[in-house]
XYZ file of N, CA and C in Angstrom:
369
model
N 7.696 6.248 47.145
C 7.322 7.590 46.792
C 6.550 7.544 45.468
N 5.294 7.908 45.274
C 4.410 7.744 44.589
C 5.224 9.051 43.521
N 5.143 9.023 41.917
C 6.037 10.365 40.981
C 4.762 10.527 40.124
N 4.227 11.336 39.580
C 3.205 11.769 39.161
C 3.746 12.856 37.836
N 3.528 12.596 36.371
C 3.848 13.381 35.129
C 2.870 14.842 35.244
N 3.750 15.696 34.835
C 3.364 16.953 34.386
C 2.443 16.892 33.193
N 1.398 17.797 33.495
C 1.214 18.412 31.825
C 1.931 17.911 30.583
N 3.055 18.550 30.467
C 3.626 18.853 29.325
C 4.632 17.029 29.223
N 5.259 16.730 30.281
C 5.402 15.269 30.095
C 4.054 14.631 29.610
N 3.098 14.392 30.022
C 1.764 13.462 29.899
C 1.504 13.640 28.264
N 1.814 14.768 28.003
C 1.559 15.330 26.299
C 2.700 14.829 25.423
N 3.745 14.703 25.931
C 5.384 14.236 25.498
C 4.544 12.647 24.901
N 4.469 12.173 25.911
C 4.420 10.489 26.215
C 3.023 10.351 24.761
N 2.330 10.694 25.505
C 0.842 10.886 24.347
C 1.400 10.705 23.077
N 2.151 12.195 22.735
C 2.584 11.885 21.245
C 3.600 11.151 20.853
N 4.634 10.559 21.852
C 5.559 9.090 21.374
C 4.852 7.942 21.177
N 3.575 7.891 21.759
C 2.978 6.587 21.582
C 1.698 6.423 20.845
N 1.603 7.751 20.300
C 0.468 8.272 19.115
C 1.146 8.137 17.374
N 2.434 8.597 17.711
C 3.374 8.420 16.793
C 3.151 7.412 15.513
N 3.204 6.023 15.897
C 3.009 5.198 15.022
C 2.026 4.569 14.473
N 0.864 4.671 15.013
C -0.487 4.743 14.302
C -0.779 5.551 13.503
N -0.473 6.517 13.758
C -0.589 8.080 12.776
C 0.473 7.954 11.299
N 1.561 7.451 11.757
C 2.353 7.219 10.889
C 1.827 6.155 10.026
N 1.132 5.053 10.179
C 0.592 3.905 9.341
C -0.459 4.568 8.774
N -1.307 5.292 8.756
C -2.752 5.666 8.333
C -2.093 6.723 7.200
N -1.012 7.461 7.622
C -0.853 8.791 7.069
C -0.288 8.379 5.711
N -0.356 9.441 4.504
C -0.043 9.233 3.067
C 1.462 9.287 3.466
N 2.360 8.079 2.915
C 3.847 8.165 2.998
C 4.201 9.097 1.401
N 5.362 9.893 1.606
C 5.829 10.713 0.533
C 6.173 9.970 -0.359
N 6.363 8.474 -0.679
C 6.828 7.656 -1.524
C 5.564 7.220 -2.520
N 4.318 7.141 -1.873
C 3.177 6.948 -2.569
C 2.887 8.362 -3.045
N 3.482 8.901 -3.408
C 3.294 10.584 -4.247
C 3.077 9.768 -5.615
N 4.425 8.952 -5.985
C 4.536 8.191 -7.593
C 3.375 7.510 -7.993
N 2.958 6.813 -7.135
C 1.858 5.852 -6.922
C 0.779 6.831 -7.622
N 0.277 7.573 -7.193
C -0.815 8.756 -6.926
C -1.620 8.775 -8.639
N -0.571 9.532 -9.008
C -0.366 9.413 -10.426
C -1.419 8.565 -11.178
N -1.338 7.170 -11.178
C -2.219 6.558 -11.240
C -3.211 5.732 -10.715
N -2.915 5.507 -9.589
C -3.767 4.438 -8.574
C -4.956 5.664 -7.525
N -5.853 5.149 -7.230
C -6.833 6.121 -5.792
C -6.184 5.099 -4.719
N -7.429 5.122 -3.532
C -6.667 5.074 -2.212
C -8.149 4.622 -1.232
N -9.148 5.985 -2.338
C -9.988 5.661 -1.304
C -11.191 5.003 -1.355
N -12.097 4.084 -0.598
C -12.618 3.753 -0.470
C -14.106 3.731 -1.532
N -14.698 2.738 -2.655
C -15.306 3.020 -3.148
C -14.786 3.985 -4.863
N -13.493 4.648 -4.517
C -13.041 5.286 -5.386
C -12.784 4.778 -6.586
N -12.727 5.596 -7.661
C -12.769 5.293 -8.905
C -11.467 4.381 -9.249
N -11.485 3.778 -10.507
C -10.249 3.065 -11.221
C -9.798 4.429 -11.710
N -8.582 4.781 -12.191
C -7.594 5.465 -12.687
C -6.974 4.815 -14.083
N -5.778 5.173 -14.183
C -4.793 4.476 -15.286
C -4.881 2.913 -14.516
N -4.752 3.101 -13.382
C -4.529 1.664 -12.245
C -5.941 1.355 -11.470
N -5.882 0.072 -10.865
C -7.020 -0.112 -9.888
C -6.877 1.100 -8.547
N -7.936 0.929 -8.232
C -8.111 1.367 -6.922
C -7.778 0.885 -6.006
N -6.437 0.714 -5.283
C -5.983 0.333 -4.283
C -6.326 -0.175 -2.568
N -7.680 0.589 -2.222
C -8.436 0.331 -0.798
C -8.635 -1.196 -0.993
N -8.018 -1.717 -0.268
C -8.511 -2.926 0.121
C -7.524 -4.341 -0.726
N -6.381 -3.940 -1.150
C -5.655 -4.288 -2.226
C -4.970 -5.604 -1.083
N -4.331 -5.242 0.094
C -3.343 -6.304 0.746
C -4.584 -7.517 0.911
N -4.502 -8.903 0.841
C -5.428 -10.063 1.170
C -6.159 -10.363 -0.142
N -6.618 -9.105 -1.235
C -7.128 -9.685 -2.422
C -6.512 -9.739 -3.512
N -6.874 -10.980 -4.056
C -6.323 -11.623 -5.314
C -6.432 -10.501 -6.451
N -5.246 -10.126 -7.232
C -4.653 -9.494 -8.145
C -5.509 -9.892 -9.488
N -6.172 -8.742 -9.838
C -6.775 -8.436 -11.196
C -8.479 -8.631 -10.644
N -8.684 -8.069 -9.740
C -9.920 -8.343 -8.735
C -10.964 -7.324 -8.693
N -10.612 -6.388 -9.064
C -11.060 -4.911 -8.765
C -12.245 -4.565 -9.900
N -13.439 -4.777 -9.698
C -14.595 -4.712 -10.696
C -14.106 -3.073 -11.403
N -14.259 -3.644 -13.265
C -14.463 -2.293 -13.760
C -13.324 -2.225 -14.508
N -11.974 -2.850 -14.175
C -10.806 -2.076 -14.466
C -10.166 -3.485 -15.131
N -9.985 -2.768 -16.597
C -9.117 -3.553 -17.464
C -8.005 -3.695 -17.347
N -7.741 -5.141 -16.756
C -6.379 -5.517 -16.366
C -5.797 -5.939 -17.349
N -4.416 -6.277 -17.730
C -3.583 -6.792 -18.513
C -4.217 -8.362 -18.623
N -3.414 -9.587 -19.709
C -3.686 -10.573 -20.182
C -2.914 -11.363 -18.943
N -1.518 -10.565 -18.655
C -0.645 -11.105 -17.573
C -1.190 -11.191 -16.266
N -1.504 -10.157 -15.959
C -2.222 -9.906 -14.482
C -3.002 -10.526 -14.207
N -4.260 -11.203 -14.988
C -5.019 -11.700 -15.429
C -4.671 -13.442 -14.798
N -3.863 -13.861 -15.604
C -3.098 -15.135 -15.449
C -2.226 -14.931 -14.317
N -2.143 -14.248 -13.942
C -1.173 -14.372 -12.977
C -0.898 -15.127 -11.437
N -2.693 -15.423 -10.789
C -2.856 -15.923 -9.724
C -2.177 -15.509 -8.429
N -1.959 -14.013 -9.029
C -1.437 -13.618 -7.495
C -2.167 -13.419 -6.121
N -2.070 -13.302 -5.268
C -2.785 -12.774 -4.070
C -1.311 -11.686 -3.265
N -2.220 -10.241 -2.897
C -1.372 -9.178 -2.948
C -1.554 -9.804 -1.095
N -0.551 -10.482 -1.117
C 0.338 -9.932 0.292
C 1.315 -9.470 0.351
N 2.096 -9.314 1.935
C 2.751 -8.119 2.184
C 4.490 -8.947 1.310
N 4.584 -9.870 1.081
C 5.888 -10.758 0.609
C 5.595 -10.344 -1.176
N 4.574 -10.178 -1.539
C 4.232 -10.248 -2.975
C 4.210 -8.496 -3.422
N 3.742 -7.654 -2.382
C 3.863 -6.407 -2.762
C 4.839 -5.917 -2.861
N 5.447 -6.411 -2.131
C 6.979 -5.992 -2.182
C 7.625 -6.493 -3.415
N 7.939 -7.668 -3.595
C 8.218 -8.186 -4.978
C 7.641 -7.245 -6.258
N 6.714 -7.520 -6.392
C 5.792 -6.330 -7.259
C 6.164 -5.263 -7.650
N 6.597 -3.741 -6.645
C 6.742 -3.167 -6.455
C 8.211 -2.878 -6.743
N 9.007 -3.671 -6.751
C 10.564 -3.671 -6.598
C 10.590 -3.498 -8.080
N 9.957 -4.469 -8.513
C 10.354 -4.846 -10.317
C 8.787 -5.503 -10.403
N 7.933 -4.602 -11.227
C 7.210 -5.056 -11.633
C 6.420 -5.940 -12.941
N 7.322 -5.447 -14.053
C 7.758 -6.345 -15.092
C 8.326 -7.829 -14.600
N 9.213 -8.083 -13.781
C 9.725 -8.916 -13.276
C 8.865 -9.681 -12.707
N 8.282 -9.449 -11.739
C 7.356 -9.937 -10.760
C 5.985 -10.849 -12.371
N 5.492 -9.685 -13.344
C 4.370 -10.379 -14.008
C 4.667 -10.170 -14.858
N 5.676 -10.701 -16.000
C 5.955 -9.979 -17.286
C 4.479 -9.761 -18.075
N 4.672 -8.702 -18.779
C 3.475 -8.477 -19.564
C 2.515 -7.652 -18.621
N 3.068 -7.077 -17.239
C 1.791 -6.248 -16.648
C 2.005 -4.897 -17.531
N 1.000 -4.042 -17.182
C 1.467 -2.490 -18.317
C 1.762 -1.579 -16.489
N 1.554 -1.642 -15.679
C 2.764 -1.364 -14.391
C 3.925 -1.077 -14.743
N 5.078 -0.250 -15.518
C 6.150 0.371 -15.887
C 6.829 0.664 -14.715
N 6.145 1.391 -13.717
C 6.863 2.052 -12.667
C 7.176 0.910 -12.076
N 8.297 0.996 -10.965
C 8.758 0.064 -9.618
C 9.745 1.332 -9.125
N 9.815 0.639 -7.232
C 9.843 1.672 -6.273
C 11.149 0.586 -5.678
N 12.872 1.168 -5.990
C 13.825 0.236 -5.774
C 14.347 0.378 -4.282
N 13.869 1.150 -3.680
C 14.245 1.909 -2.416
C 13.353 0.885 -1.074
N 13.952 -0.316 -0.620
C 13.406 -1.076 0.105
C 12.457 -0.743 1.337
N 13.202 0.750 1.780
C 12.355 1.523 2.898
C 11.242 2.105 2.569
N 11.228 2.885 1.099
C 9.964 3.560 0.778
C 9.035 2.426 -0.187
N 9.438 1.203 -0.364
C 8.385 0.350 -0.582
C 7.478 -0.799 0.679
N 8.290 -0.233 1.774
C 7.992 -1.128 3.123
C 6.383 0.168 3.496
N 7.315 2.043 3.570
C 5.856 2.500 3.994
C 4.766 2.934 2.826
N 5.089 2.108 1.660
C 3.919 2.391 0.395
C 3.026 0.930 1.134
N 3.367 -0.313 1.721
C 3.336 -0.946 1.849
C 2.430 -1.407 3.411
N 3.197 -0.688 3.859
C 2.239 -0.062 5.340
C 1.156 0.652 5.228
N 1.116 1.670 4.803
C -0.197 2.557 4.287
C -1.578 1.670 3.013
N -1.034 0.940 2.715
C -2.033 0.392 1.697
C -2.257 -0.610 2.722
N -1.886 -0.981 4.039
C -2.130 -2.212 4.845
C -3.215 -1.820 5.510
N -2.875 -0.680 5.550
C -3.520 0.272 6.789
C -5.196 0.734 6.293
N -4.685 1.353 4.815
C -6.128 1.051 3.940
C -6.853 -0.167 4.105
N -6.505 -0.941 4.204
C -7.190 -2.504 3.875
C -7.770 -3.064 4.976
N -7.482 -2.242 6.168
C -7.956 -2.851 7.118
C -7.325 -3.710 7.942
N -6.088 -4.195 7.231
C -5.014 -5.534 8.115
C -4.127 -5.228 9.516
């Protein structure tokens, strides 16, 4: 017996499986803190912080224009997804001497600050 979805099922399904793409692209409420000082978008200006588009895959203190710390500098990081996290948790920790004050201790809302800047980047 051949079963064939309704309308309103076919629209159900659509948006369970629309769900999580939308969710990766979309601004997570945890990058509100972020905001403050960092952009997002593309081409966009430096702030207090770099400009974040394109941040996961490139090497840390990279961002033409923007006066990085002496630490950051030396630091030889490359921002992947194991290092942002670190970073982010404790950022003093991670580069002593960055001027980065803030860190985000909440493992879930540094996973979708983490997702969304992935999502920026293209990865």
């Amino acid at each position: 017996m051949k079963r064939t979805l309704g309308l309103g099922a076919a629209a159900a399904m659509l948006a369970v499986t629309a769900t999580p793409a939308l969710a990766q692209t979309a601004t997570p409420p945890a990058f509100a803190a972020c905001k403050a000082c960092h952009t997002v978008d593309k081409g966009g200006r430096n702030g207090i912080g770099p400009n974040l588009n394109g941040v996961v895959g490139r090497p840390a203190a990279s961002v033409p224009g923007f006066n990085y710390s002496n630490a950051m500098k030396a630091s030889k990081l490359r921002w992947d997804e194991a290092t942002l996290d670190q970073y982010l948790a404790a950022p003093t920790k991670k580069v002593p001497g960055t001027r980065m004050p803030i860190g985000m201790a909440d493992p879930a809302k540094r996973a979708a600050i983490i997702a969304f800047l992935k999502a920026q980047s293209g990865k």
